[in-house]
N, CA and C atoms as an extended XYZ file, in Angstrom:
522
Properties=species:S:1:pos:R:3:atomname:S:1:resname:S:1:resid:I:1 pbc="F F F"
N         0.470       -0.859        0.063 N   ASN     1
C         0.069       -0.104        0.062 CA  ASN     1
C         0.700        0.881       -0.343 C   ASN     1
N         0.238        2.271        0.064 N   GLY     2
C         0.855        3.710        0.060 CA  GLY     2
C         1.962        4.087        1.152 C   GLY     2
N         1.869        3.534        2.614 N   ASP     3
C         1.896        3.916        3.141 CA  ASP     3
C         3.819        3.061        3.506 C   ASP     3
N         4.004        2.452        2.646 N   ARG     4
C         5.228        1.541        3.155 CA  ARG     4
C         6.016        2.201        2.256 C   ARG     4
N         7.336        2.900        2.626 N   PRO     5
C         8.247        3.368        1.877 CA  PRO     5
C         8.820        2.470        0.813 C   PRO     5
N         8.796        3.535       -0.415 N   LEU     6
C         9.974        2.731       -1.657 CA  LEU     6
C        11.253        2.425       -0.835 C   LEU     6
N        12.440        1.811       -1.788 N   PRO     7
C        13.370        2.025       -1.148 CA  PRO     7
C        14.079        3.518       -1.869 C   PRO     7
N        15.237        4.036       -1.408 N   HIS     8
C        15.500        4.925       -1.440 CA  HIS     8
C        16.969        5.589       -1.869 C   HIS     8
N        17.713        4.494       -1.623 N   ASP     9
C        19.158        4.134       -2.545 CA  ASP     9
C        19.131        2.800       -2.898 C   ASP     9
N        20.863        3.026       -3.262 N   PHE    10
C        20.935        1.257       -3.725 CA  PHE    10
C        21.154        0.361       -3.308 C   PHE    10
N        21.687        0.144       -1.688 N   ARG    11
C        21.547       -0.668       -0.742 CA  ARG    11
C        20.057       -1.018       -0.634 C   ARG    11
N        18.873       -0.286       -0.361 N   GLU    12
C        17.241       -0.774       -0.339 CA  GLU    12
C        17.023       -1.108       -1.134 C   GLU    12
N        17.535       -0.991       -2.727 N   PHE    13
C        17.144       -1.360       -4.047 CA  PHE    13
C        17.292       -2.572       -3.940 C   PHE    13
N        18.743       -2.935       -3.559 N   ALA    14
C        19.206       -4.246       -4.176 CA  ALA    14
C        18.774       -5.237       -3.348 C   ALA    14
N        18.103       -4.884       -1.182 N   VAL    15
C        17.489       -6.009       -0.602 CA  VAL    15
C        16.338       -5.933       -1.482 C   VAL    15
N        15.506       -5.014       -1.942 N   TYR    16
C        14.060       -5.037       -2.220 CA  TYR    16
C        14.182       -6.530       -3.348 C   TYR    16
N        15.024       -5.959       -4.223 N   VAL    17
C        15.479       -6.773       -5.728 CA  VAL    17
C        15.752       -8.128       -4.775 C   VAL    17
N        16.308       -8.671       -4.252 N   TRP    18
C        16.511       -9.657       -3.183 CA  TRP    18
C        15.724      -10.577       -2.861 C   TRP    18
N        14.956       -9.787       -2.014 N   ARG    19
C        13.955      -10.084       -1.441 CA  ARG    19
C        12.955      -10.942       -3.100 C   ARG    19
N        13.194      -10.904       -3.799 N   LYS    20
C        11.618      -11.488       -4.937 CA  LYS    20
C        11.927      -12.660       -4.930 C   LYS    20
N        12.875      -13.359       -4.834 N   ASN    21
C        13.619      -14.459       -5.004 CA  ASN    21
C        14.959      -14.918       -4.674 C   ASN    21
N        15.012      -14.787       -3.367 N   PRO    22
C        16.429      -14.940       -2.607 CA  PRO    22
C        17.425      -16.210       -3.283 C   PRO    22
N        16.494      -17.506       -3.708 N   ARG    23
C        17.157      -18.917       -3.716 CA  ARG    23
C        17.664      -18.805       -5.336 C   ARG    23
N        17.129      -17.851       -6.116 N   LEU    24
C        17.359      -17.648       -7.564 CA  LEU    24
C        18.494      -16.946       -7.250 C   LEU    24
N        19.036      -16.196       -6.603 N   TRP    25
C        20.238      -14.735       -6.399 CA  TRP    25
C        21.537      -15.984       -5.991 C   TRP    25
N        20.956      -17.107       -4.712 N   LEU    26
C        21.949      -17.860       -4.551 CA  LEU    26
C        22.703      -18.240       -5.430 C   LEU    26
N        21.590      -19.053       -6.577 N   LEU    27
C        21.881      -20.123       -7.431 CA  LEU    27
C        22.621      -18.944       -8.713 C   LEU    27
N        22.384      -17.800       -8.943 N   PHE    28
C        23.192      -16.936       -9.290 CA  PHE    28
C        24.719      -16.828       -9.315 C   PHE    28
N        24.888      -16.397       -7.862 N   PHE    29
C        25.679      -16.251       -7.276 CA  PHE    29
C        26.797      -17.546       -7.365 C   PHE    29
N        26.145      -18.728       -7.189 N   ALA    30
C        27.020      -19.706       -7.438 CA  ALA    30
C        27.575      -20.176       -8.598 C   ALA    30
N        26.390      -20.125       -9.428 N   GLN    31
C        26.947      -20.626      -10.860 CA  GLN    31
C        27.863      -19.059      -11.262 C   GLN    31
N        27.937      -18.150      -10.665 N   ASP    32
C        28.656      -17.331      -10.784 CA  ASP    32
C        30.131      -17.894      -10.796 C   ASP    32
N        30.754      -17.840       -9.443 N   VAL    33
C        31.894      -18.533       -9.099 CA  VAL    33
C        32.345      -19.538       -9.737 C   VAL    33
N        31.708      -20.491      -10.199 N   VAL    34
C        31.945      -21.303      -11.281 CA  VAL    34
C        32.087      -20.839      -12.409 C   VAL    34
N        31.606      -19.889      -12.843 N   HIS    35
C        32.032      -19.263      -14.027 CA  HIS    35
C        32.776      -18.413      -14.177 C   HIS    35
N        33.105      -17.817      -13.279 N   PHE    36
C        34.067      -16.430      -13.188 CA  PHE    36
C        35.726      -17.339      -12.509 C   PHE    36
N        35.536      -18.950      -12.681 N   MET    37
C        36.746      -19.376      -12.146 CA  MET    37
C        37.318      -19.753      -13.021 C   MET    37
N        36.666      -20.057      -14.297 N   ARG    38
C        37.165      -21.186      -15.320 CA  ARG    38
C        38.552      -20.405      -15.256 C   ARG    38
N        38.449      -19.471      -15.800 N   TYR    39
C        39.746      -18.311      -16.258 CA  TYR    39
C        40.883      -18.602      -15.634 C   TYR    39
N        41.205      -18.635      -14.692 N   PRO    40
C        42.093      -18.797      -13.220 CA  PRO    40
C        42.484      -20.081      -13.366 C   PRO    40
N        41.688      -20.772      -13.495 N   LEU    41
C        42.026      -22.224      -13.244 CA  LEU    41
C        42.615      -22.356      -14.064 C   LEU    41
N        41.795      -22.350      -15.500 N   SER    42
C        42.511      -22.404      -16.509 CA  SER    42
C        44.402      -22.076      -16.958 C   SER    42
N        44.572      -20.918      -16.545 N   PHE    43
C        46.013      -20.478      -16.209 CA  PHE    43
C        46.897      -21.258      -15.795 C   PHE    43
N        46.091      -21.960      -14.290 N   ILE    44
C        47.071      -22.532      -13.831 CA  ILE    44
C        47.483      -24.462      -14.204 C   ILE    44
N        46.423      -24.463      -15.019 N   PHE    45
C        46.467      -25.570      -15.779 CA  PHE    45
C        47.582      -25.756      -17.048 C   PHE    45
N        47.398      -24.608      -17.915 N   VAL    46
C        48.518      -24.235      -18.767 CA  VAL    46
C        49.750      -24.229      -18.357 C   VAL    46
N        49.747      -22.979      -17.638 N   GLY    47
C        51.169      -23.213      -16.660 CA  GLY    47
C        52.172      -24.624      -16.259 C   GLY    47
N        51.088      -25.508      -15.786 N   ARG    48
C        51.706      -26.786      -15.330 CA  ARG    48
C        52.035      -27.689      -16.668 C   ARG    48
N        51.159      -27.838      -17.690 N   ILE    49
C        51.360      -28.156      -18.805 CA  ILE    49
C        52.812      -27.333      -19.577 C   ILE    49
N        52.952      -26.705      -19.706 N   ILE    50
C        54.261      -25.779      -20.067 CA  ILE    50
C        55.338      -26.654      -19.198 C   ILE    50
N        55.363      -26.539      -17.559 N   ASP    51
C        56.163      -26.739      -17.064 CA  ASP    51
C        56.499      -28.352      -17.531 C   ASP    51
N        55.517      -29.001      -17.752 N   ALA    52
C        55.410      -30.331      -18.159 CA  ALA    52
C        56.608      -30.504      -19.330 C   ALA    52
N        56.129      -30.098      -19.936 N   LEU    53
C        56.660      -30.169      -21.517 CA  LEU    53
C        57.600      -29.191      -21.581 C   LEU    53
N        58.384      -28.639      -20.939 N   LYS    54
C        59.800      -27.741      -21.153 CA  LYS    54
C        60.830      -28.521      -20.170 C   LYS    54
N        60.573      -30.093      -19.485 N   GLY    55
C        61.651      -30.599      -19.272 CA  GLY    55
C        61.371      -31.839      -20.113 C   GLY    55
N        60.291      -32.298      -21.143 N   ALA    56
C        60.363      -33.136      -21.610 CA  ALA    56
C        61.358      -33.613      -23.090 C   ALA    56
N        61.734      -34.725      -23.326 N   ASN    57
C        62.063      -35.359      -24.294 CA  ASN    57
C        61.505      -34.959      -25.485 C   ASN    57
N        61.361      -34.114      -26.801 N   PRO    58
C        60.361      -34.338      -27.847 CA  PRO    58
C        60.609      -35.973      -28.258 C   PRO    58
N        61.705      -36.409      -28.335 N   ALA    59
C        61.644      -37.965      -28.673 CA  ALA    59
C        60.566      -38.700      -28.144 C   ALA    59
N        60.819      -38.416      -27.254 N   ASN    60
C        59.729      -39.771      -25.894 CA  ASN    60
C        58.327      -39.456      -26.078 C   ASN    60
N        57.767      -38.164      -26.874 N   GLY    61
C        56.705      -37.886      -27.169 CA  GLY    61
C        56.240      -36.803      -26.007 C   GLY    61
N        55.076      -37.075      -25.963 N   ILE    62
C        54.219      -35.924      -25.420 CA  ILE    62
C        53.526      -36.684      -23.420 C   ILE    62
N        54.514      -35.739      -22.547 N   PRO    63
C        54.430      -37.117      -21.076 CA  PRO    63
C        53.082      -37.003      -20.587 C   PRO    63
N        52.744      -38.209      -20.236 N   HIS    64
C        51.478      -38.963      -19.840 CA  HIS    64
C        51.261      -37.813      -18.505 C   HIS    64
N        51.482      -36.452      -18.032 N   ALA    65
C        51.024      -36.160      -17.215 CA  ALA    65
C        50.086      -34.838      -18.021 C   ALA    65
N        50.614      -34.533      -19.025 N   VAL    66
C        50.058      -33.430      -19.962 CA  VAL    66
C        48.750      -33.639      -20.146 C   VAL    66
N        48.614      -35.118      -21.038 N   THR    67
C        47.044      -35.749      -21.140 CA  THR    67
C        46.397      -35.174      -20.121 C   THR    67
N        46.531      -35.562      -18.841 N   GLY    68
C        45.334      -35.272      -17.592 CA  GLY    68
C        44.985      -33.731      -17.683 C   GLY    68
N        46.634      -33.418      -17.806 N   LEU    69
C        46.465      -31.948      -17.109 CA  LEU    69
C        45.228      -31.217      -18.474 C   LEU    69
N        45.740      -31.862      -19.813 N   LEU    70
C        44.742      -31.421      -21.044 CA  LEU    70
C        43.085      -31.422      -20.956 C   LEU    70
N        43.318      -32.867      -20.094 N   MET    71
C        41.855      -33.388      -20.075 CA  MET    71
C        41.117      -32.492      -18.742 C   MET    71
N        41.764      -31.960      -17.570 N   ALA    72
C        41.028      -31.389      -16.722 CA  ALA    72
C        41.212      -29.807      -17.049 C   ALA    72
N        42.065      -29.416      -17.865 N   LEU    73
C        41.962      -27.799      -18.753 CA  LEU    73
C        40.400      -27.656      -19.581 C   LEU    73
N        40.293      -28.975      -20.090 N   THR    74
C        38.667      -29.223      -20.975 CA  THR    74
C        37.701      -28.999      -20.109 C   THR    74
N        38.026      -29.611      -18.990 N   GLY    75
C        36.941      -29.667      -18.195 CA  GLY    75
C        36.413      -28.593      -17.404 C   GLY    75
N        37.500      -28.047      -17.059 N   VAL    76
C        37.097      -26.261      -16.121 CA  VAL    76
C        36.608      -25.772      -17.118 C   VAL    76
N        37.078      -26.040      -18.752 N   LEU    77
C        36.434      -24.852      -19.531 CA  LEU    77
C        35.208      -25.176      -19.678 C   LEU    77
N        34.602      -26.866      -20.035 N   PHE    78
C        33.673      -26.842      -20.332 CA  PHE    78
C        32.347      -26.759      -18.990 C   PHE    78
N        32.811      -26.769      -18.381 N   ILE    79
C        31.818      -26.996      -16.651 CA  ILE    79
C        31.870      -25.039      -16.439 C   ILE    79
N        32.754      -24.259      -16.911 N   GLY    80
C        32.739      -23.068      -16.471 CA  GLY    80
C        31.815      -22.611      -17.835 C   GLY    80
N        31.728      -22.940      -18.779 N   GLU    81
C        30.944      -22.638      -20.324 CA  GLU    81
C        29.496      -23.507      -19.611 C   GLU    81
N        29.278      -24.296      -19.485 N   LEU    82
C        27.998      -24.616      -18.653 CA  LEU    82
C        27.254      -23.832      -17.843 C   LEU    82
N        27.543      -23.222      -16.879 N   ALA    83
C        27.457      -22.913      -15.942 CA  ALA    83
C        27.046      -21.269      -16.514 C   ALA    83
N        27.876      -20.614      -17.277 N   HIS    84
C        27.292      -19.411      -18.180 CA  HIS    84
C        25.994      -19.642      -18.796 C   HIS    84
N        26.057      -20.617      -19.599 N   VAL    85
C        24.930      -21.040      -20.458 CA  VAL    85
C        23.791      -21.076      -19.382 C   VAL    85
N        23.864      -21.681      -18.982 N   TRP    86
C        22.910      -22.070      -17.280 CA  TRP    86
C        21.676      -20.699      -17.032 C   TRP    86
N        23.092      -20.044      -16.146 N   THR    87
C        22.472      -18.713      -16.001 CA  THR    87
C        21.867      -17.476      -17.096 C   THR    87
N        22.657      -17.947      -18.896 N   ALA    88
C        21.658      -16.928      -19.057 CA  ALA    88
C        20.237      -17.911      -19.346 C   ALA    88
N        20.106      -19.066      -19.067 N   HIS    89
C        18.948      -19.655      -19.405 CA  HIS    89
C        17.855      -19.355      -18.641 C   HIS    89
N        18.046      -19.271      -17.233 N   ILE    90
C        17.442      -18.519      -16.102 CA  ILE    90
C        17.228      -17.610      -16.456 C   ILE    90
N        18.162      -16.436      -16.771 N   ILE    91
C        17.892      -15.043      -16.671 CA  ILE    91
C        16.772      -14.840      -17.706 C   ILE    91
N        16.965      -15.511      -19.211 N   ILE    92
C        15.697      -15.516      -20.062 CA  ILE    92
C        14.485      -15.622      -19.338 C   ILE    92
N        14.430      -16.361      -18.637 N   HIS    93
C        13.268      -17.114      -18.357 CA  HIS    93
C        12.359      -16.357      -16.956 C   HIS    93
N        13.595      -15.356      -16.216 N   TRP    94
C        13.309      -14.568      -14.795 CA  TRP    94
C        12.973      -13.209      -14.738 C   TRP    94
N        13.729      -12.679      -15.870 N   LYS    95
C        13.577      -11.709      -15.975 CA  LYS    95
C        11.785      -10.510      -16.308 C   LYS    95
N        11.304      -11.163      -17.393 N   PRO    96
C        10.129      -11.046      -17.582 CA  PRO    96
C         9.031      -11.086      -16.239 C   PRO    96
N         9.274      -12.092      -15.527 N   LYS    97
C         8.533      -12.113      -14.221 CA  LYS    97
C         9.023      -11.331      -13.359 C   LYS    97
N        10.439      -11.046      -12.911 N   LEU    98
C        10.908       -9.703      -11.821 CA  LEU    98
C        10.174       -8.254      -12.908 C   LEU    98
N         9.963       -8.130      -13.692 N   ARG    99
C         9.366       -6.870      -14.208 CA  ARG    99
C         8.216       -7.182      -14.016 C   ARG    99
N         7.438       -7.982      -14.513 N   ALA   100
C         5.857       -7.629      -13.982 CA  ALA   100
C         6.347       -7.454      -12.509 C   ALA   100
N         6.933       -8.753      -11.537 N   ALA   101
C         6.150       -8.249      -10.078 CA  ALA   101
C         6.586       -7.116       -9.194 C   ALA   101
N         7.780       -6.041       -9.938 N   ILE   102
C         8.194       -4.685       -9.740 CA  ILE   102
C         7.180       -3.708      -10.019 C   ILE   102
N         6.714       -4.019      -10.881 N   ARG   103
C         5.537       -3.098      -11.984 CA  ARG   103
C         4.200       -3.329      -10.987 C   ARG   103
N         3.740       -4.593      -10.292 N   ALA   104
C         2.692       -4.650       -9.905 CA  ALA   104
C         2.664       -4.141       -8.162 C   ALA   104
N         4.285       -4.487       -7.906 N   ASP   105
C         4.703       -3.880       -6.529 CA  ASP   105
C         4.538       -2.139       -6.548 C   ASP   105
N         5.043       -1.458       -7.671 N   PHE   106
C         4.789        0.115       -7.243 CA  PHE   106
C         3.543        0.853       -7.885 C   PHE   106
N         2.790       -0.205       -8.565 N   LEU   107
C         1.587       -0.020       -9.394 CA  LEU   107
C         0.536        0.213       -7.483 C   LEU   107
N         0.442       -1.275       -6.857 N   ASN   108
C        -0.134       -1.077       -5.624 CA  ASN   108
C         0.350       -0.311       -4.607 C   ASN   108
N         1.812        0.594       -4.642 N   TYR   109
C         2.008        1.353       -3.770 CA  TYR   109
C         1.395        2.858       -4.060 C   TYR   109
N         1.234        3.001       -5.749 N   THR   110
C         0.892        4.350       -6.181 CA  THR   110
C        -0.663        4.255       -5.922 C   THR   110
N        -1.322        3.020       -6.027 N   MET   111
C        -2.718        3.351       -6.259 CA  MET   111
C        -3.302        2.924       -4.464 C   MET   111
N        -2.036        3.033       -3.658 N   GLY   112
C        -2.323        3.551       -1.856 CA  GLY   112
C        -2.290        4.734       -1.741 C   GLY   112
N        -2.315        5.457       -2.246 N   HIS   113
C        -1.930        7.163       -2.428 CA  HIS   113
C        -3.693        7.747       -2.524 C   HIS   113
N        -3.668        8.623       -1.834 N   GLY   114
C        -5.140        9.263       -1.960 CA  GLY   114
C        -5.414       10.232       -3.082 C   GLY   114
N        -6.573       10.904       -3.618 N   HIS   115
C        -7.404       10.931       -4.627 CA  HIS   115
C        -6.134       12.602       -5.071 C   HIS   115
N        -5.806       13.215       -3.893 N   ALA   116
C        -5.160       14.185       -4.562 CA  ALA   116
C        -3.621       13.944       -4.866 C   ALA   116
N        -3.150       12.725       -4.390 N   TYR   117
C        -1.928       12.621       -5.303 CA  TYR   117
C        -1.997       12.386       -6.737 C   TYR   117
N        -2.933       11.488       -7.273 N   PHE   118
C        -3.232       11.795       -8.672 CA  PHE   118
C        -3.944       12.875       -9.155 C   PHE   118
N        -4.483       14.033       -8.535 N   GLN   119
C        -4.422       15.337       -9.072 CA  GLN   119
C        -3.391       16.078       -9.132 C   GLN   119
N        -2.044       15.981       -8.219 N   ASP   120
C        -0.941       16.803       -8.368 CA  ASP   120
C         0.080       15.827       -9.803 C   ASP   120
N        -0.101       14.311      -10.054 N   ASN   121
C         0.970       14.475      -10.541 CA  ASN   121
C        -0.125       13.353      -11.956 C   ASN   121
N         0.561       13.681      -13.014 N   PHE   122
C         0.101       13.387      -14.030 CA  PHE   122
C        -0.038       11.877      -14.075 C   PHE   122
N        -1.076       11.263      -14.837 N   ALA   123
C        -0.909        9.773      -14.675 CA  ALA   123
C         0.298        9.099      -16.229 C   ALA   123
N        -0.028        9.923      -17.092 N   GLY   124
C         1.122        9.180      -17.454 CA  GLY   124
C         2.618        9.455      -16.716 C   GLY   124
N         2.861       10.549      -16.393 N   ALA   125
C         4.376       10.181      -15.978 CA  ALA   125
C         4.127        9.336      -14.702 C   ALA   125
N         2.937        9.139      -13.956 N   LEU   126
C         3.499        8.212      -12.954 CA  LEU   126
C         3.394        6.670      -13.548 C   LEU   126
N         2.900        6.001      -14.566 N   ALA   127
C         2.843        5.091      -15.256 CA  ALA   127
C         4.363        5.198      -15.517 C   ALA   127
N         4.649        5.913      -16.208 N   ARG   128
C         6.215        6.223      -17.115 CA  ARG   128
C         7.197        5.649      -15.951 C   ARG   128
N         7.174        6.296      -14.451 N   LYS   129
C         7.907        6.449      -13.266 CA  LYS   129
C         7.814        4.419      -13.089 C   LYS   129
N         6.743        4.162      -12.697 N   ILE   130
C         6.471        2.931      -12.806 CA  ILE   130
C         7.506        1.803      -13.265 C   ILE   130
N         7.163        2.160      -15.023 N   SER   131
C         7.838        1.712      -15.514 CA  SER   131
C         9.479        1.319      -15.549 C   SER   131
N         9.816        2.491      -15.335 N   GLU   132
C        11.469        2.940      -15.542 CA  GLU   132
C        11.571        2.368      -13.781 C   GLU   132
N        10.949        2.386      -13.149 N   VAL   133
C        11.708        1.508      -12.059 CA  VAL   133
C        12.029       -0.106      -12.338 C   VAL   133
N        10.985       -0.707      -13.139 N   ALA   134
C        10.941       -1.916      -13.130 CA  ALA   134
C        12.321       -2.015      -14.335 C   ALA   134
N        12.462       -1.292      -15.250 N   GLU   135
C        13.682       -0.922      -16.250 CA  GLU   135
C        14.498       -1.489      -15.429 C   GLU   135
N        14.686       -0.063      -14.384 N   SER   136
C        16.306       -0.437      -13.551 CA  SER   136
C        16.539       -1.564      -12.715 C   SER   136
N        15.322       -2.622      -11.861 N   ALA   137
C        15.802       -3.309      -11.433 CA  ALA   137
C        15.970       -4.051      -12.658 C   ALA   137
N        15.771       -4.478      -13.575 N   LEU   138
C        16.442       -5.275      -14.410 CA  LEU   138
C        17.688       -5.082      -14.913 C   LEU   138
N        18.270       -4.352      -14.736 N   ARG   139
C        19.577       -4.253      -14.956 CA  ARG   139
C        20.659       -4.016      -13.702 C   ARG   139
N        19.938       -3.872      -12.221 N   LEU   140
C        20.638       -3.875      -10.994 CA  LEU   140
C        21.327       -5.269      -11.115 C   LEU   140
N        20.773       -6.802      -11.105 N   PRO   141
C        21.761       -8.144      -11.194 CA  PRO   141
C        22.845       -8.060      -12.124 C   PRO   141
N        22.606       -7.306      -13.276 N   ASP   142
C        23.697       -7.627      -14.107 CA  ASP   142
C        24.664       -6.529      -13.770 C   ASP   142
N        24.540       -5.672      -13.111 N   ILE   143
C        25.398       -4.872      -12.513 CA  ILE   143
C        26.131       -5.360      -11.077 C   ILE   143
N        25.254       -5.667      -10.321 N   ILE   144
C        25.629       -6.044       -9.100 CA  ILE   144
C        27.136       -7.602       -9.214 C   ILE   144
N        26.437       -8.372      -10.494 N   ARG   145
C        26.499       -9.877      -10.957 CA  ARG   145
C        28.697       -9.701      -12.002 C   ARG   145
N        27.840       -8.660      -12.561 N   PHE   146
C        29.112       -8.044      -13.633 CA  PHE   146
C        30.325       -6.710      -12.694 C   PHE   146
N        29.934       -5.817      -12.256 N   GLN   147
C        30.638       -5.281      -11.897 CA  GLN   147
C        31.258       -5.363      -10.268 C   GLN   147
N        30.469       -6.123       -9.464 N   ILE   148
C        31.142       -5.851       -8.161 CA  ILE   148
C        31.703       -6.989       -8.048 C   ILE   148
N        30.456       -8.137       -8.146 N   TRP   149
C        30.882       -9.831       -7.545 CA  TRP   149
C        31.943      -10.551       -8.452 C   TRP   149
N        31.609      -10.246       -9.542 N   PHE   150
C        33.215      -10.681      -10.663 CA  PHE   150
C        34.238      -10.003      -10.115 C   PHE   150
N        34.607       -8.649      -10.224 N   ALA   151
C        35.670       -8.033       -9.853 CA  ALA   151
C        36.205       -9.348       -8.402 C   ALA   151
N        35.228       -9.138       -7.474 N   ALA   152
C        35.777       -9.680       -6.352 CA  ALA   152
C        35.768      -11.174       -6.015 C   ALA   152
N        35.592      -12.186       -7.450 N   ILE   153
C        35.669      -13.254       -7.541 CA  ILE   153
C        37.523      -13.706       -7.954 C   ILE   153
N        37.501      -12.710       -9.260 N   GLN   154
C        38.698      -12.719       -9.859 CA  GLN   154
C        40.002      -12.167       -8.827 C   GLN   154
N        39.512      -11.327       -8.151 N   MET   155
C        40.514      -10.431       -7.444 CA  MET   155
C        41.256      -11.923       -6.260 C   MET   155
N        40.251      -12.358       -5.395 N   LEU   156
C        40.243      -13.338       -4.400 CA  LEU   156
C        40.348      -14.819       -4.946 C   LEU   156
N        40.190      -14.962       -6.198 N   THR   157
C        41.151      -16.067       -6.962 CA  THR   157
C        42.847      -15.920       -7.276 C   THR   157
N        42.579      -14.605       -7.677 N   ALA   158
C        44.339      -14.010       -8.045 CA  ALA   158
C        45.101      -14.153       -6.836 C   ALA   158
N        44.307      -13.588       -5.317 N   LEU   159
C        45.226      -13.508       -4.512 CA  LEU   159
C        45.086      -14.716       -3.800 C   LEU   159
N        44.437      -15.969       -3.994 N   THR   160
C        44.901      -16.975       -3.446 CA  THR   160
C        45.998      -18.051       -4.206 C   THR   160
N        45.905      -17.597       -5.564 N   PHE   161
C        46.784      -18.661       -6.255 CA  PHE   161
C        48.666      -17.454       -6.270 C   PHE   161
N        48.128      -16.304       -5.943 N   LEU   162
C        49.658      -15.885       -5.771 CA  LEU   162
C        49.950      -16.370       -4.797 C   LEU   162
N        49.341      -16.073       -3.171 N   PHE   163
C        49.773      -16.603       -1.946 CA  PHE   163
C        50.282      -17.968       -1.916 C   PHE   163
N        49.784      -18.510       -3.029 N   THR   164
C        50.310      -20.250       -2.889 CA  THR   164
C        51.200      -20.501       -3.599 C   THR   164
N        52.270      -19.206       -4.571 N   VAL   165
C        53.042      -19.479       -5.056 CA  VAL   165
C        54.335      -18.898       -4.397 C   VAL   165
N        53.987      -17.618       -4.208 N   ASN   166
C        54.514      -16.700       -3.183 CA  ASN   166
C        54.277      -16.039       -2.098 C   ASN   166
N        54.128      -15.552       -1.179 N   ALA   167
C        53.695      -15.136       -0.027 CA  ALA   167
C        53.642      -13.349       -0.589 C   ALA   167
N        55.181      -12.978       -1.288 N   VAL   168
C        55.025      -12.156       -0.893 CA  VAL   168
C        54.417      -11.236       -2.482 C   VAL   168
N        53.895      -12.010       -3.608 N   TYR   169
C        53.279      -11.665       -4.692 CA  TYR   169
C        51.651      -11.600       -4.239 C   TYR   169
N        51.948      -12.393       -3.026 N   GLY   170
C        50.279      -12.138       -2.168 CA  GLY   170
C        50.055      -11.092       -2.129 C   GLY   170
N        50.942      -10.321       -1.163 N   LEU   171
C        51.420       -9.059       -0.171 CA  LEU   171
C        51.373       -8.460       -1.386 C   LEU   171
N        51.823       -8.086       -2.454 N   VAL   172
C        51.839       -7.210       -3.480 CA  VAL   172
C        50.632       -6.829       -4.016 C   VAL   172
N        49.817       -7.767       -4.281 N   LEU   173
C        48.502       -8.071       -4.892 CA  LEU   173
C        47.501       -6.946       -3.882 C   LEU   173
N        47.598       -7.387       -2.144 N   LEU   174
C        46.677       -6.450       -1.659 CA  LEU   174
C        47.196       -4.743       -2.251 C   LEU   174
């Protein structure tokens, strides 16, 4: 109804969108971890492949360790891409439902106001504002996932791997 306050800042708006379907957001974040870590893990496997080939004698053929590393590299890239495709599939089916739910919430909020509110505000302007809020809400998951979450996962993954190589490298990254 009209007595409920609307979200006023980014954090409140993010919580508002999160509460629409928290299980879906958790699924997104889990899939994003798998999707975003595929390249850092791939670089580790490529490095190990190079190390295995560096000391090998070409006359002996490809070392057996390289075959396992290549299969692991292929598996990591394949699973990462599957997570990416599955997330895109979910988004295609989820966004129209989210848009409709947010429009309904904001329409209910608008309808909770008295007659004077509608006299002071043009109906077309109110409808435009409701539509703009719904469209902004659809951009919010992408902003959070690709600008904030992606960078955080990449930095934590790089930091973890640098600390495993040498603690000084990890401290330099910090």
